[in-house]
Amino acid sequence: MRRNKHMFAIIKNGGRQYKVSVGEKLEVNRLVAEEGEQIRIGEVLLVVNGSDTFVGAPYVEKAEVVATAESHTRGEKLIVFKYKSKKRYRHRRGHRQELTVLRIDDIVSDGKSLVEKAK
């Protein structure tokens, strides 16, 4: 599949912003979705399709990103080490973030699929 580098969207999910284009895989904080389930993300901040740019205030109206939840996984382990000098206080803890891997299927703007328009 040939990807159009000039077609992308910026979405907001879990307090973070991600730049996505069709066919990409994306790791986000764990979502309540089964593997293989298709989800729609409506918090789209920006849509760029070639020379057309739609900027939201704060979100683009009638725009959404369609993605498929491929799997649930965990991120790499982070070590949290707390230490106070001269007080014999040391705490070492680990943390692994729960993640969902999404595959971006389509970007919809104004009710029309941008993938169909690109072909």
PDB file of C-alpha atoms in Angstrom:
ATOM      1  CA  MET A   1       0.000   0.000   0.000  1.00  0.00           C
ATOM      2  CA  ARG A   2       1.392   3.373  -1.010  1.00  0.00           C
ATOM      3  CA  ARG A   3       1.226   5.926   1.777  1.00  0.00           C
ATOM      4  CA  ASN A   4       0.527   9.570   1.156  1.00  0.00           C
ATOM      5  CA  LYS A   5       3.023  11.525   3.268  1.00  0.00           C
ATOM      6  CA  HIS A   6       0.948  14.663   2.939  1.00  0.00           C
ATOM      7  CA  MET A   7      -2.125  13.123   4.592  1.00  0.00           C
ATOM      8  CA  PHE A   8      -2.113  13.048   8.389  1.00  0.00           C
ATOM      9  CA  ALA A   9      -4.070  14.052  11.461  1.00  0.00           C
ATOM     10  CA  ILE A  10      -3.196  15.123  14.975  1.00  0.00           C
ATOM     11  CA  ILE A  11      -5.363  13.454  17.611  1.00  0.00           C
ATOM     12  CA  LYS A  12      -5.674  13.779  21.353  1.00  0.00           C
ATOM     13  CA  ASN A  13      -5.893  10.633  23.480  1.00  0.00           C
ATOM     14  CA  GLY A  14      -5.214  10.194  27.167  1.00  0.00           C
ATOM     15  CA  GLY A  15      -3.964  13.756  27.609  1.00  0.00           C
ATOM     16  CA  ARG A  16      -1.337  13.349  24.869  1.00  0.00           C
ATOM     17  CA  GLN A  17      -1.245  14.401  21.243  1.00  0.00           C
ATOM     18  CA  TYR A  18      -0.220  12.062  18.421  1.00  0.00           C
ATOM     19  CA  LYS A  19       0.500  12.669  14.746  1.00  0.00           C
ATOM     20  CA  VAL A  20      -1.037   9.759  12.813  1.00  0.00           C
ATOM     21  CA  SER A  21      -1.378   8.716   9.207  1.00  0.00           C
ATOM     22  CA  VAL A  22      -3.147   5.759   7.609  1.00  0.00           C
ATOM     23  CA  GLY A  23      -1.373   2.417   8.046  1.00  0.00           C
ATOM     24  CA  GLU A  24       0.715   3.428  11.067  1.00  0.00           C
ATOM     25  CA  LYS A  25       0.823   1.577  14.357  1.00  0.00           C
ATOM     26  CA  LEU A  26       0.487   3.600  17.530  1.00  0.00           C
ATOM     27  CA  GLU A  27       0.899   2.752  21.226  1.00  0.00           C
ATOM     28  CA  VAL A  28      -1.486   4.611  23.533  1.00  0.00           C
ATOM     29  CA  ASN A  29      -2.508   4.184  27.161  1.00  0.00           C
ATOM     30  CA  ARG A  30      -4.739   1.144  27.714  1.00  0.00           C
ATOM     31  CA  LEU A  31      -8.198   1.562  26.172  1.00  0.00           C
ATOM     32  CA  VAL A  32     -11.330  -0.380  27.032  1.00  0.00           C
ATOM     33  CA  ALA A  33     -11.562  -2.259  23.729  1.00  0.00           C
ATOM     34  CA  GLU A  34     -11.223  -5.881  22.733  1.00  0.00           C
ATOM     35  CA  GLU A  35      -8.510  -7.019  20.348  1.00  0.00           C
ATOM     36  CA  GLY A  36      -9.681  -6.622  16.755  1.00  0.00           C
ATOM     37  CA  GLU A  37     -12.375  -4.119  17.709  1.00  0.00           C
ATOM     38  CA  GLN A  38     -12.621  -0.954  15.627  1.00  0.00           C
ATOM     39  CA  ILE A  39     -12.716   2.313  17.556  1.00  0.00           C
ATOM     40  CA  ARG A  40     -13.365   5.890  16.495  1.00  0.00           C
ATOM     41  CA  ILE A  41     -11.374   8.761  17.967  1.00  0.00           C
ATOM     42  CA  GLY A  42     -13.325  12.003  17.721  1.00  0.00           C
ATOM     43  CA  GLU A  43     -10.815  14.360  19.346  1.00  0.00           C
ATOM     44  CA  VAL A  44      -9.093  15.448  16.126  1.00  0.00           C
ATOM     45  CA  LEU A  45      -7.108  18.683  16.445  1.00  0.00           C
ATOM     46  CA  LEU A  46      -5.794  19.005  12.872  1.00  0.00           C
ATOM     47  CA  VAL A  47      -6.318  17.296   9.512  1.00  0.00           C
ATOM     48  CA  VAL A  48      -3.951  17.791   6.568  1.00  0.00           C
ATOM     49  CA  ASN A  49      -4.760  16.321   3.158  1.00  0.00           C
ATOM     50  CA  GLY A  50      -2.300  17.574   0.560  1.00  0.00           C
ATOM     51  CA  SER A  51      -3.017  21.274   0.184  1.00  0.00           C
ATOM     52  CA  ASP A  52      -6.175  21.215   2.370  1.00  0.00           C
ATOM     53  CA  THR A  53      -5.682  21.928   6.070  1.00  0.00           C
ATOM     54  CA  PHE A  54      -8.450  21.889   8.678  1.00  0.00           C
ATOM     55  CA  VAL A  55      -7.586  23.342  12.095  1.00  0.00           C
ATOM     56  CA  GLY A  56      -9.903  22.764  15.025  1.00  0.00           C
ATOM     57  CA  ALA A  57     -10.914  25.177  17.741  1.00  0.00           C
ATOM     58  CA  PRO A  58     -10.344  23.013  19.781  1.00  0.00           C
ATOM     59  CA  TYR A  59     -11.513  20.058  17.619  1.00  0.00           C
ATOM     60  CA  VAL A  60     -12.226  19.731  13.907  1.00  0.00           C
ATOM     61  CA  GLU A  61     -15.967  19.358  13.341  1.00  0.00           C
ATOM     62  CA  LYS A  62     -17.190  16.133  11.678  1.00  0.00           C
ATOM     63  CA  ALA A  63     -13.703  14.635  11.750  1.00  0.00           C
ATOM     64  CA  GLU A  64     -12.600  11.360  13.283  1.00  0.00           C
ATOM     65  CA  VAL A  65      -9.854   8.778  13.064  1.00  0.00           C
ATOM     66  CA  VAL A  66     -10.835   5.129  12.679  1.00  0.00           C
ATOM     67  CA  ALA A  67      -8.425   2.639  14.244  1.00  0.00           C
ATOM     68  CA  THR A  68      -8.325  -1.071  15.091  1.00  0.00           C
ATOM     69  CA  ALA A  69      -7.110  -2.280  18.489  1.00  0.00           C
ATOM     70  CA  GLU A  70      -4.531  -4.886  17.526  1.00  0.00           C
ATOM     71  CA  SER A  71      -3.272  -5.977  20.939  1.00  0.00           C
ATOM     72  CA  HIS A  72      -2.856  -5.068  24.583  1.00  0.00           C
ATOM     73  CA  THR A  73       0.680  -4.987  25.891  1.00  0.00           C
ATOM     74  CA  ARG A  74       2.892  -3.444  28.536  1.00  0.00           C
ATOM     75  CA  GLY A  75       5.650  -0.904  28.077  1.00  0.00           C
ATOM     76  CA  GLU A  76       9.231  -1.341  29.155  1.00  0.00           C
ATOM     77  CA  LYS A  77      10.004  -1.317  32.845  1.00  0.00           C
ATOM     78  CA  LEU A  78      10.927   2.000  34.432  1.00  0.00           C
ATOM     79  CA  ILE A  79      12.793   2.081  37.748  1.00  0.00           C
ATOM     80  CA  VAL A  80      11.641   4.683  40.273  1.00  0.00           C
ATOM     81  CA  PHE A  81      14.317   5.204  42.922  1.00  0.00           C
ATOM     82  CA  LYS A  82      13.728   7.505  45.886  1.00  0.00           C
ATOM     83  CA  TYR A  83      16.673   8.394  48.069  1.00  0.00           C
ATOM     84  CA  LYS A  84      17.450  10.720  50.968  1.00  0.00           C
ATOM     85  CA  SER A  85      21.075  11.147  51.835  1.00  0.00           C
ATOM     86  CA  LYS A  86      22.299  10.480  55.393  1.00  0.00           C
ATOM     87  CA  LYS A  87      18.865   9.171  56.476  1.00  0.00           C
ATOM     88  CA  ARG A  88      19.080   5.514  55.316  1.00  0.00           C
ATOM     89  CA  TYR A  89      15.981   6.007  53.175  1.00  0.00           C
ATOM     90  CA  ARG A  90      15.971   4.174  49.853  1.00  0.00           C
ATOM     91  CA  HIS A  91      12.938   2.976  47.872  1.00  0.00           C
ATOM     92  CA  ARG A  92      13.332   1.136  44.590  1.00  0.00           C
ATOM     93  CA  ARG A  93      10.159   0.439  42.648  1.00  0.00           C
ATOM     94  CA  GLY A  94       9.422  -0.559  39.086  1.00  0.00           C
ATOM     95  CA  HIS A  95       6.567   0.474  36.824  1.00  0.00           C
ATOM     96  CA  ARG A  96       5.279  -0.872  33.495  1.00  0.00           C
ATOM     97  CA  GLN A  97       2.618   1.117  31.675  1.00  0.00           C
ATOM     98  CA  GLU A  98      -0.408  -0.748  30.299  1.00  0.00           C
ATOM     99  CA  LEU A  99      -0.658  -0.024  26.540  1.00  0.00           C
ATOM    100  CA  THR A 100      -2.954  -0.672  23.583  1.00  0.00           C
ATOM    101  CA  VAL A 101      -1.479  -1.006  20.091  1.00  0.00           C
ATOM    102  CA  LEU A 102      -3.669   0.708  17.483  1.00  0.00           C
ATOM    103  CA  ARG A 103      -3.489   0.419  13.688  1.00  0.00           C
ATOM    104  CA  ILE A 104      -4.803   3.546  11.956  1.00  0.00           C
ATOM    105  CA  ASP A 105      -7.305   2.488   9.278  1.00  0.00           C
ATOM    106  CA  ASP A 106      -8.843   5.724   8.055  1.00  0.00           C
ATOM    107  CA  ILE A 107      -9.044   9.469   8.561  1.00  0.00           C
ATOM    108  CA  VAL A 108     -12.536  10.884   8.051  1.00  0.00           C
ATOM    109  CA  SER A 109     -13.041  14.603   7.479  1.00  0.00           C
ATOM    110  CA  ASP A 110     -16.441  16.218   6.967  1.00  0.00           C
ATOM    111  CA  GLY A 111     -18.032  12.790   6.673  1.00  0.00           C
ATOM    112  CA  LYS A 112     -15.762  11.738   3.776  1.00  0.00           C
ATOM    113  CA  SER A 113     -12.941   9.235   3.906  1.00  0.00           C
ATOM    114  CA  LEU A 114      -9.585  10.751   2.976  1.00  0.00           C
ATOM    115  CA  VAL A 115      -8.257   7.306   1.976  1.00  0.00           C
ATOM    116  CA  GLU A 116     -10.887   6.976  -0.745  1.00  0.00           C
ATOM    117  CA  LYS A 117     -10.143  10.481  -1.993  1.00  0.00           C
ATOM    118  CA  ALA A 118      -6.372   9.786  -2.168  1.00  0.00           C
ATOM    119  CA  LYS A 119      -6.866   6.725  -4.391  1.00  0.00           C
TER     120      LYS A 119
END
